[in-house]
CSV table of C-alpha atoms and ligand atoms in Angstrom, one decimal:
chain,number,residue,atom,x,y,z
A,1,UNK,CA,-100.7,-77.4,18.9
A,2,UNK,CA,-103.1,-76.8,16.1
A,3,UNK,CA,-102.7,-75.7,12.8
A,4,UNK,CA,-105.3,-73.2,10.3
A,5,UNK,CA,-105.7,-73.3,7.0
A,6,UNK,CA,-107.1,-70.7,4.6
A,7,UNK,CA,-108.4,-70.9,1.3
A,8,UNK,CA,-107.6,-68.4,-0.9
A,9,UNK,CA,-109.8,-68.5,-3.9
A,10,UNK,CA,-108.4,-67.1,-6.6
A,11,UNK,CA,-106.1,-67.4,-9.8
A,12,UNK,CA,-104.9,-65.7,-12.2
A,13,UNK,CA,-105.2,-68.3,-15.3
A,14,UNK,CA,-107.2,-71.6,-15.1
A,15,UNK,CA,-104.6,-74.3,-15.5
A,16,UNK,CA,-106.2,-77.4,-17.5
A,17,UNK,CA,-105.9,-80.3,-15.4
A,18,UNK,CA,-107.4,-78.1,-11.9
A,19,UNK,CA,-110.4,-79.1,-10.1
A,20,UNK,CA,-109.8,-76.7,-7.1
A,21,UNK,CA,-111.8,-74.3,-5.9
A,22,UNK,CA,-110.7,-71.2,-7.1
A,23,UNK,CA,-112.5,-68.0,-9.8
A,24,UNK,CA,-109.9,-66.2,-11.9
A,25,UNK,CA,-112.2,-63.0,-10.9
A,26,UNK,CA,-110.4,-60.6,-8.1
A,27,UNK,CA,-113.7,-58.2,-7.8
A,28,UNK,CA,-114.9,-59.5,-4.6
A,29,UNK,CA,-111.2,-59.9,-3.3
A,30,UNK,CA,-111.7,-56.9,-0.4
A,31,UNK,CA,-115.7,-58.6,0.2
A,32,UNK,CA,-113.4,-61.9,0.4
A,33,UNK,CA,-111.1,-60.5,3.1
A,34,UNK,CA,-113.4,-59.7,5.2
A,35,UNK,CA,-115.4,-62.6,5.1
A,36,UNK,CA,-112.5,-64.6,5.7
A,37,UNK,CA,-111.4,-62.4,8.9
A,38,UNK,CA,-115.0,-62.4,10.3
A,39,UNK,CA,-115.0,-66.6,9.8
A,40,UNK,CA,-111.4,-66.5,11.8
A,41,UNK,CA,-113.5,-64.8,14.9
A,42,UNK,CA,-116.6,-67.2,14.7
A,43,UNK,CA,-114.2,-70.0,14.9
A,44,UNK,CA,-111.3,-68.8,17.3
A,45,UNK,CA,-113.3,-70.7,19.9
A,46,UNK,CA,-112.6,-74.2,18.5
A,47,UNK,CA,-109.3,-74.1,19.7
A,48,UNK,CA,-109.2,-71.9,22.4
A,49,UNK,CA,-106.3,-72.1,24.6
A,50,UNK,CA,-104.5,-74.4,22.1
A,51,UNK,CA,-101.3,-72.3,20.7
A,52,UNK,CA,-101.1,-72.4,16.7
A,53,UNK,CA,-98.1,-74.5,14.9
A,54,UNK,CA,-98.8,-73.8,11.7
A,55,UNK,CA,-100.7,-71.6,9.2
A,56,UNK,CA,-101.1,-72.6,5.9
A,57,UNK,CA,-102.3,-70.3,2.6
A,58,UNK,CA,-103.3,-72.8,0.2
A,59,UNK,CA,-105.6,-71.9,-2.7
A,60,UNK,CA,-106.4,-71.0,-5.6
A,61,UNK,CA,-103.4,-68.8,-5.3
A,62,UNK,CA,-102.8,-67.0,-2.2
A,63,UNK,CA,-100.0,-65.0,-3.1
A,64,UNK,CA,-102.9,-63.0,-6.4
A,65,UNK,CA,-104.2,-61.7,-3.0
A,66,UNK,CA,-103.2,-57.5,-2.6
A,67,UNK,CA,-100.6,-57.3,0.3
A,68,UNK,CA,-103.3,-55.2,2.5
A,69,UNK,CA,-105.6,-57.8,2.7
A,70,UNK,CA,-103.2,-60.8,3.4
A,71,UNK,CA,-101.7,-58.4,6.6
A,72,UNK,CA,-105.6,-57.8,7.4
A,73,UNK,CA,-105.7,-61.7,7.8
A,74,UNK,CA,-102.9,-61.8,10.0
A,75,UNK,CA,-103.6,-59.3,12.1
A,76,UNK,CA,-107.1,-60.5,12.5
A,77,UNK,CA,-105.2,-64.1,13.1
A,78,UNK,CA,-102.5,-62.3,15.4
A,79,UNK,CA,-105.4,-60.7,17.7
A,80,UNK,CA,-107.7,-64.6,17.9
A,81,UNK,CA,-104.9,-66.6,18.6
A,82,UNK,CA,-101.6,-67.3,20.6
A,83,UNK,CA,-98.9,-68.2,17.2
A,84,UNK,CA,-96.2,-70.3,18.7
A,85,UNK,CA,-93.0,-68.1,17.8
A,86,UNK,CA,-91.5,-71.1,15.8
A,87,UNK,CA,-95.2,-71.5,13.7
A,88,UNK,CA,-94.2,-72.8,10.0
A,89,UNK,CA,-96.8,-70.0,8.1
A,90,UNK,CA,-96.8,-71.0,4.4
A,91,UNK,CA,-98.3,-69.7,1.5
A,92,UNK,CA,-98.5,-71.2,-1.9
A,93,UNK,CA,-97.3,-69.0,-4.7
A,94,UNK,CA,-97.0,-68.9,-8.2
A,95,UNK,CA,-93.9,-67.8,-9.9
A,96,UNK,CA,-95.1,-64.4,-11.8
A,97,UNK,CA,-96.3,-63.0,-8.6
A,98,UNK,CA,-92.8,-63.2,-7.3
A,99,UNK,CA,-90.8,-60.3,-8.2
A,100,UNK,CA,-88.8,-58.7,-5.9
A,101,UNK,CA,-91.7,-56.0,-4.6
A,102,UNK,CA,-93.8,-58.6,-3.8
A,103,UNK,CA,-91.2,-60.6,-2.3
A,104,UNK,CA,-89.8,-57.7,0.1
A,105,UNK,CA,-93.8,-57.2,0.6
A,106,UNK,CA,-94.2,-60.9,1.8
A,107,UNK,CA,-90.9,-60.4,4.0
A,108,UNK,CA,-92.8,-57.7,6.2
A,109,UNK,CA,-95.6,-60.3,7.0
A,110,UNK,CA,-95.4,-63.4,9.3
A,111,UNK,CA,-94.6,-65.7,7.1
A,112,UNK,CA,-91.7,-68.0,6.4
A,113,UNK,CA,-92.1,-70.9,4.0
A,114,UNK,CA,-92.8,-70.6,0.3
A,115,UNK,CA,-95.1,-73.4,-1.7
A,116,UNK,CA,-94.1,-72.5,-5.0
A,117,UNK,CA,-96.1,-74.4,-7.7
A,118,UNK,CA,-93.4,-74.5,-10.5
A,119,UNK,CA,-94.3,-77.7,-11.8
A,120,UNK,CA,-91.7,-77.9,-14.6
A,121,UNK,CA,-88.9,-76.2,-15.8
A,122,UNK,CA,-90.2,-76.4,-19.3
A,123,UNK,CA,-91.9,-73.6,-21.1
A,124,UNK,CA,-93.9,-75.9,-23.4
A,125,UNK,CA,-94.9,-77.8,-20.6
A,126,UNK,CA,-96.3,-75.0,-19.1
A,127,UNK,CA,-98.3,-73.9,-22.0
A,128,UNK,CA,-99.7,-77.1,-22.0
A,129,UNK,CA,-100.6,-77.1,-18.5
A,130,UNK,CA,-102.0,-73.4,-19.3
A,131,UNK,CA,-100.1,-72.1,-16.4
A,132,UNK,CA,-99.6,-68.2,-16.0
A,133,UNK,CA,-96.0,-68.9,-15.7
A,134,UNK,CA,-92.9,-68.9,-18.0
A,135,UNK,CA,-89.3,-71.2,-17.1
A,136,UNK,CA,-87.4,-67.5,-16.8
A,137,UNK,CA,-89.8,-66.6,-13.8
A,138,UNK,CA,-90.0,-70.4,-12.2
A,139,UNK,CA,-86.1,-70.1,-11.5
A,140,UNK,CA,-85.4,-66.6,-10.6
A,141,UNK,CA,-88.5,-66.5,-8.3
A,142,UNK,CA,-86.7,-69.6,-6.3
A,143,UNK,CA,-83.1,-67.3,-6.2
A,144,UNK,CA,-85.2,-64.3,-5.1
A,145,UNK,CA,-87.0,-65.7,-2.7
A,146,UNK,CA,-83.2,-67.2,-1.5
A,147,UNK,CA,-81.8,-63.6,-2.1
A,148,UNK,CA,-84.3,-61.9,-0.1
A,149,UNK,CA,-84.0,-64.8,3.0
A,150,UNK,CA,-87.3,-67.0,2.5
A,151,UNK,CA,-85.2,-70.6,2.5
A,152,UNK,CA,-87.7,-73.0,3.4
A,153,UNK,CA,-89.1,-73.2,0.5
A,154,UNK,CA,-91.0,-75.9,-1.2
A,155,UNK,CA,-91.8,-76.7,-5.3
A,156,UNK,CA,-94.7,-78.9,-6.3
A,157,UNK,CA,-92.9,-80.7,-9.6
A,158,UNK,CA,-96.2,-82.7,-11.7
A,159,UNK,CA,-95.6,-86.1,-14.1
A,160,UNK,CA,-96.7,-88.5,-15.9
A,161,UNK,CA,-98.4,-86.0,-19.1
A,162,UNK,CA,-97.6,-86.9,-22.4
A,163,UNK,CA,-95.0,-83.6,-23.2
A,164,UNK,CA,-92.8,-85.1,-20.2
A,165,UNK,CA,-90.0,-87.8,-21.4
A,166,UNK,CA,-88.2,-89.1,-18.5
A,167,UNK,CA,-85.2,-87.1,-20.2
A,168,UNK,CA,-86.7,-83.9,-19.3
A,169,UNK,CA,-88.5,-85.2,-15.6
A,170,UNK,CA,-84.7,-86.1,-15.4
A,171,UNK,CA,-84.1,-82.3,-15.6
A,172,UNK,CA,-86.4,-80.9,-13.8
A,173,UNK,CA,-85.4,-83.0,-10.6
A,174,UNK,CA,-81.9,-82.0,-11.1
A,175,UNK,CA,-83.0,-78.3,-11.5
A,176,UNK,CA,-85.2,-78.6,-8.5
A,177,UNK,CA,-81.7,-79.9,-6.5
A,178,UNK,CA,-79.3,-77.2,-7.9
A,179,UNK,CA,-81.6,-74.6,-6.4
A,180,UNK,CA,-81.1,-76.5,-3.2
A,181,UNK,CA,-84.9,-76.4,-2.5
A,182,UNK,CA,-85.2,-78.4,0.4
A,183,UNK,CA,-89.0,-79.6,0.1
A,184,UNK,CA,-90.2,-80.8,-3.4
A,185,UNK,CA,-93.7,-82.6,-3.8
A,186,UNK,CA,-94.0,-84.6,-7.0
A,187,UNK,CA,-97.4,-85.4,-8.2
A,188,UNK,CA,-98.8,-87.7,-10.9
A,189,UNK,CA,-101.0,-85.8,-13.2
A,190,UNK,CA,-104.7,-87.3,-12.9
A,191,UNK,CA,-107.6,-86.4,-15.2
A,192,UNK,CA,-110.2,-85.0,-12.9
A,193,UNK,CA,-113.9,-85.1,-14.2
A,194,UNK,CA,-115.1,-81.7,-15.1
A,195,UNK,CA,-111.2,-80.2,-15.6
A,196,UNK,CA,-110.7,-78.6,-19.2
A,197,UNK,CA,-108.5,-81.5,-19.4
A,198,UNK,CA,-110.6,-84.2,-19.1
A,199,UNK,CA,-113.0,-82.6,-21.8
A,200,UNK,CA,-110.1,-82.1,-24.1
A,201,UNK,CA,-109.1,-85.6,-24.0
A,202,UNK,CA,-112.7,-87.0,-24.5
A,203,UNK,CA,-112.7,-85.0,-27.3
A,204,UNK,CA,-109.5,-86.3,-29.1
A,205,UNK,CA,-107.2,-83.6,-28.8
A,206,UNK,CA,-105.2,-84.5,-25.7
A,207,UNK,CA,-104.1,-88.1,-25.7
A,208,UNK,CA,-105.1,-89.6,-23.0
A,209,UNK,CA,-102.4,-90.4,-19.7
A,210,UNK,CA,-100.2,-93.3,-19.6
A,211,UNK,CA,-100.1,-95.5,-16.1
A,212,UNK,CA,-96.8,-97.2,-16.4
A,213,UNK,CA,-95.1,-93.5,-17.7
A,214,UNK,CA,-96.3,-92.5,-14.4
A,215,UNK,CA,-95.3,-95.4,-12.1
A,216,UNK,CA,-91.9,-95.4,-13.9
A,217,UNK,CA,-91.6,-91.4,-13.7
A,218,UNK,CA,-92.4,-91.6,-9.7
A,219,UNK,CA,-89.8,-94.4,-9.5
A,220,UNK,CA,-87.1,-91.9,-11.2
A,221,UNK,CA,-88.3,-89.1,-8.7
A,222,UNK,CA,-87.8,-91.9,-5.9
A,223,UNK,CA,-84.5,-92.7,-6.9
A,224,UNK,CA,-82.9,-89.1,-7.9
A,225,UNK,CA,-84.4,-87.5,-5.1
A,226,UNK,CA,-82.7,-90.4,-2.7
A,227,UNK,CA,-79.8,-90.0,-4.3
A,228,UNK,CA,-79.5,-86.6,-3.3
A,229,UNK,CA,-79.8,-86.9,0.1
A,230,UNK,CA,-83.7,-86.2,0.4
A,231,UNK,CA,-85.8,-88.3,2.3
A,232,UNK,CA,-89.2,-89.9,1.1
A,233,UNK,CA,-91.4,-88.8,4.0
A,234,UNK,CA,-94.8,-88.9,1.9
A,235,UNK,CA,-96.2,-90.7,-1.1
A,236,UNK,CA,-95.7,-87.2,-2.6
A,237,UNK,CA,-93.8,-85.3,-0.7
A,238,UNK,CA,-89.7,-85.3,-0.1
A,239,UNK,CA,-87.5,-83.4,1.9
A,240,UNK,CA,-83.8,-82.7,2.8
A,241,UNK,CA,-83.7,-84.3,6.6
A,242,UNK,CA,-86.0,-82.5,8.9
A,243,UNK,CA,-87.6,-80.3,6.6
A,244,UNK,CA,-90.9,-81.9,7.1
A,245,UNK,CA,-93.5,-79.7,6.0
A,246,UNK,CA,-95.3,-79.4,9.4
A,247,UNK,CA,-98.5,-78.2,8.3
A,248,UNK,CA,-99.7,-81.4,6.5
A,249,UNK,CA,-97.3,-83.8,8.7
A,250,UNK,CA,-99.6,-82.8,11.4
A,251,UNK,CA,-102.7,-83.2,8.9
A,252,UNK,CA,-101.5,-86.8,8.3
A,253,UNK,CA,-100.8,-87.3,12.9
A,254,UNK,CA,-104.4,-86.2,12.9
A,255,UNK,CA,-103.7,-82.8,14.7
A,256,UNK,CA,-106.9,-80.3,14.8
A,257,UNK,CA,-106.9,-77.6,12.4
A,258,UNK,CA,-109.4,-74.8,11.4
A,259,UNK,CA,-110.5,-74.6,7.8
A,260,UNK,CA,-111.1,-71.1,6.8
A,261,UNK,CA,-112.6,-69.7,3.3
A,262,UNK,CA,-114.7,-70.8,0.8
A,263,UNK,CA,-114.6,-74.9,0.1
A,264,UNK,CA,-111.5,-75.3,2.9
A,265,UNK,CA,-112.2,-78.7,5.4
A,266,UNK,CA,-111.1,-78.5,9.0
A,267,UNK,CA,-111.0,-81.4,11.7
A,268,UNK,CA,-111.4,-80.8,15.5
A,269,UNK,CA,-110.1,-84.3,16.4
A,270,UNK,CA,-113.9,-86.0,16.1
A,271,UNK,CA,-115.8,-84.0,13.2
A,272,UNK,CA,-114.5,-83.0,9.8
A,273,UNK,CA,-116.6,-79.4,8.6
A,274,UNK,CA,-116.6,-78.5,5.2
A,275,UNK,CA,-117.0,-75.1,3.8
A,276,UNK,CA,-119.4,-74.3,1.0
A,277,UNK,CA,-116.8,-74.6,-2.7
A,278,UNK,CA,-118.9,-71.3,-3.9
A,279,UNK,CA,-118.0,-67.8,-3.3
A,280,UNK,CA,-121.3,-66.2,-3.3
A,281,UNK,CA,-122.9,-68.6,-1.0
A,282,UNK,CA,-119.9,-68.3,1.2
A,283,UNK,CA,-119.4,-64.4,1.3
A,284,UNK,CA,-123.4,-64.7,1.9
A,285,UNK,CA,-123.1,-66.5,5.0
A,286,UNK,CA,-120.4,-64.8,6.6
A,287,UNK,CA,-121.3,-61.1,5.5
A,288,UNK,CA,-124.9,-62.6,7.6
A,289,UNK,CA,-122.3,-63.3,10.8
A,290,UNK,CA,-123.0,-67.5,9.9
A,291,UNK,CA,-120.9,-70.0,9.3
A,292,UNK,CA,-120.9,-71.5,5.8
A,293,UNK,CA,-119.7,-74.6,7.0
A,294,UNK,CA,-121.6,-78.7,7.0
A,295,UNK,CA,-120.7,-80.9,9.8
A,296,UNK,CA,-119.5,-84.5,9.0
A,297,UNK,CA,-119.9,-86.2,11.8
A,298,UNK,CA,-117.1,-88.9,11.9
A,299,UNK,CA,-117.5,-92.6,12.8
A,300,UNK,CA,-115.2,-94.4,14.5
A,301,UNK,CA,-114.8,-96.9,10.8
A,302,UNK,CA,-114.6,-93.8,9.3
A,303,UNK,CA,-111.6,-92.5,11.7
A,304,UNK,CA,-110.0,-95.9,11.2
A,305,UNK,CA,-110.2,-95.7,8.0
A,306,UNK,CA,-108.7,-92.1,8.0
A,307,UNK,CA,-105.7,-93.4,9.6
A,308,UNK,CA,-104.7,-96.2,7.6
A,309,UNK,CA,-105.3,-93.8,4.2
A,310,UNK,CA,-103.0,-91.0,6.1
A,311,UNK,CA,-100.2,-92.9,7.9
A,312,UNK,CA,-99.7,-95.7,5.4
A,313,UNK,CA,-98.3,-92.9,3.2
A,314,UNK,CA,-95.9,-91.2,5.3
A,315,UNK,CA,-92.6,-93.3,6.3
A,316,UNK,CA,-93.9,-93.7,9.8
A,317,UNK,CA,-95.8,-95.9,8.5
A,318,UNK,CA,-99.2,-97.2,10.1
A,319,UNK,CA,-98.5,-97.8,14.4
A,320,UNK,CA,-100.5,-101.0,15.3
A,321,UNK,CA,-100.4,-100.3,19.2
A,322,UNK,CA,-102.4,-97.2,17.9
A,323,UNK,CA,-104.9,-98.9,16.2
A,324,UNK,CA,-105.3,-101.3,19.4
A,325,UNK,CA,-105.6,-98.4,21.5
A,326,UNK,CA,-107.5,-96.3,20.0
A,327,UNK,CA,-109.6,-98.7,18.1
A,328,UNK,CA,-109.5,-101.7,19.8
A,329,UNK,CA,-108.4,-105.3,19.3
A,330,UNK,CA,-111.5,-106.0,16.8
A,331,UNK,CA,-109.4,-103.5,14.5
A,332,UNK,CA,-106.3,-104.8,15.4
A,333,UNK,CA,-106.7,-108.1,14.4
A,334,UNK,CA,-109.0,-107.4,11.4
A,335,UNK,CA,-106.1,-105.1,10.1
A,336,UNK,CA,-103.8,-108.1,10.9
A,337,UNK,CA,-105.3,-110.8,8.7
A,338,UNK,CA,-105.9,-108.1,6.1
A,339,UNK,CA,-102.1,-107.4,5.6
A,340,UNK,CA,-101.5,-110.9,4.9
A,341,UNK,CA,-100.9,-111.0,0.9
A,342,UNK,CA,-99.6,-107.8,0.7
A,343,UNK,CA,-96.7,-109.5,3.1
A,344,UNK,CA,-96.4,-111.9,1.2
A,345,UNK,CA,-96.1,-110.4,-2.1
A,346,UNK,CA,-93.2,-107.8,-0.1
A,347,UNK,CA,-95.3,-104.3,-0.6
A,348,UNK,CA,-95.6,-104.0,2.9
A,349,UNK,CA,-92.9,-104.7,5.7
A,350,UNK,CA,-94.4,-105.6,9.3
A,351,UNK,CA,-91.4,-104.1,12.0
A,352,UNK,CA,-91.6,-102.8,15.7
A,353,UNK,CA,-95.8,-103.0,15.4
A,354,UNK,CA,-95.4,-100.7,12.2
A,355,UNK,CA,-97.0,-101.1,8.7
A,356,UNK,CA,-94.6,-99.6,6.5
A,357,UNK,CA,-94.8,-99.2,2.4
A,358,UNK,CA,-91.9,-101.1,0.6
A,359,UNK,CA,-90.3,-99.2,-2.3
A,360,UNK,CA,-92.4,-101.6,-4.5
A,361,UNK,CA,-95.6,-101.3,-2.3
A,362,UNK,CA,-95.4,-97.5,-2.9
A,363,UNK,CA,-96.5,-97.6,-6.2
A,364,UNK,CA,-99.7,-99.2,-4.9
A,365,UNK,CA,-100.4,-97.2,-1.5
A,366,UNK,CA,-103.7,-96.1,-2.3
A,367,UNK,CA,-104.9,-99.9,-3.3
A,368,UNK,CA,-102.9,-101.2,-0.2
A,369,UNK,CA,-104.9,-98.8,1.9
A,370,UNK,CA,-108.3,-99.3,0.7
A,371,UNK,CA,-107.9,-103.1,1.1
A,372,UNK,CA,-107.0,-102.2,4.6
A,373,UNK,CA,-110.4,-100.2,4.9
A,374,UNK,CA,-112.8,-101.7,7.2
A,375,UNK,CA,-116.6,-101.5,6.0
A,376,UNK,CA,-119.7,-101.3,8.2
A,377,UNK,CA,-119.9,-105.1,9.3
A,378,UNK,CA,-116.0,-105.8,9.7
A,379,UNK,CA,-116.4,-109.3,10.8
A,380,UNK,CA,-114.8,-112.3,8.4
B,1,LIG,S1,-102.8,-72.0,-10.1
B,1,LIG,FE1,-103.3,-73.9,-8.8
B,1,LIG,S2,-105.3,-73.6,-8.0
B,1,LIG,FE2,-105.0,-72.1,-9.7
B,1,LIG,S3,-105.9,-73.1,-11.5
B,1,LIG,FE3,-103.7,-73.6,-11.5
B,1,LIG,S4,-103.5,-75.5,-10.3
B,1,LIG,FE4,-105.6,-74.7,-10.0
């Protein structure tokens, strides 16, 4: 099964720490649509006779976009392509677009799982963050959407920013639970160069972020989120048992998906293509009947190096007889002196032909992995 994905680029507010592609401009919304719908039909061929798994809104913010013109994507999607009946179709939403009309609005379209970016419960966190939300609306948009039967639902929760005592983390995680959201992705603030943020703080009025806050702050999320029963299926993503979010579980299995809209990345199995991040050029192209899209044609290091980046951070963990087979035993046994001190020093656990992150070695996946990349001439 493969899955799509379709960037939605716009927001309503700019929120400091973003480097996404987004404009906080609806005028060419309709132009947008369009384009979108006539890249769905250029593509549909790229996965012909394959049925779709999953459908994914991500943005930007999808759910800014005027019902007509999200049910003119479906339908154009409903026409291209066989949807398997049990397809998880997301869209990522922000809490003051969800009252109840747009909710009951949403209901009448295909989709059934809600990426809600509440990111804290605090209102003068979310000034800070310069988000277009309030606390009031990040809570009763989770009971609606529970009200009006959208239950898979999923909240992104950020840490690690100076305004965020473990206290109040504490609170948010426990707020997150008692509105039984089963999916909750927790994500370290980073300063991203060219983010409001990052200019603020070169500037001297944001302090700048604190690495052991953070690495202690995921270690509470770890622990709370346990506690309650959730599993840690992702560096940044947990979930009540078998609430997986399929959509990027199948990202990280290396399933094929289409990228559609302006800056959004797709992956046929080989070649990664990457759409142009810039809304003129893009509606240019597609308005033209051309793609707006760059190949990247994928080595077989680079593929490697995919896998051990992707499955290293989900609790599958990183399959050695799939690096034999589909790599070879070069790969194999360069991976298996690499893994060595990170053995030894218990961040990684070596079971059943699996690489798996140890509660410690989670704090360090992303070094763990890049020391498990493999460079041009791989020979020791
Ligand atoms: S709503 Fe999301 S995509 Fe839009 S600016 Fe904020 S973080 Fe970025």
């Amino acid at each position: 099964m493969a899955g799509i994905y379709i960037h939605i680029p716009f927001c309503k507010k700019a929120c400091t720490y973003c480097d996404f592609h987004f404009t906080t401009s609806l005028k060419y919304a309709e132009e947008m649509t369009d384009a979108i719908c006539a890249e769905i039909i250029l593509k549909r061929d790229r996965i012909a006779g394959q049925q779709v798994g999953s459908i994914y809104f991500g943005g930007g913010t999808p759910s800014v976009l005027p019902i007509p013109y999200l049910a003119k994507i479906f339908s154009t999607l409903t026409k291209h392509f066989s949807i398997a009946a049990d397809a998880e179709i997301t869209i990522e939403t922000n809490p003051d677009d969800l009252d109840s009309k747009k909710i009951a609005e949403l209901r009448q379209l295909p989709i059934n799982r809600f990426s809600i970016g509440t990111q804290s419960f605090f209102d003068e966190d979310l000034i800070w963050m310069n988000r277009a939300h309030n606390t009031i609306e990040a809570e009763t948009c989770i009971k609606r959407s529970q009200d009006a039967g959208f239950e898979n639902l999923s909240i992104d929760l950020i840490y690690g920013y100076p305004l965020l005592t473990n206290e109040k983390f504490l609170k948010n995680i426990s707020k997150a639970i008692e509105l039984q959201i089963p999916h909750i992705s927790g994500y370290s603030l980073t300063v991203e160069p060219k983010t409001a943020l990052a200019s603020l703080i070169k500037k001297g009025f944001q302090i700048p972020l604190n690495e052991e806050q953070s690495a202690e702050q995921f270690q509470i999320l770890i622990e709370k989120l346990r506690f309650a029963g959730f599993e840690h299926y992702e560096i940044s993503n947990f979930s009540l048992p078998g609430k997986y979010a399929v959509h990027n579980t199948n990202y990280w299995r290396g399933v094929p998906y289409l990228g559609i809209g302006p800056s959004a990345h797709g992956f046929d199995g080989t070649n990664r293509y990457l759409n142009v991040a810039n809304n003129a050029m893009y509606l240019q192209k597609l308005t033209a009947g051309k793609l707006a899209e760059t190949v990247e044609e994928l080595t077989q290091l680079d593929r490697f190096n995919e896998y051990i980046m992707t499955s290293l951070r989900t609790m599958w963990g990183t399959d050695l007889e799939k690096i034999n087979q589909n790599f070879g035993k070069t790969f194999l046994e360069e991976t298996l002196y690499n893994i060595k001190p990170f053995i030894e020093r218990n961040w990684l656990s070596h079971q059943n032909n699996k690489l798996i992150l140890t509660s410690e070695g989670k704090l360090f996946a992303d070094h763990i992995a890049s020391e498990l990349f493999l460079i041009e001439d791989h020979e020791h």
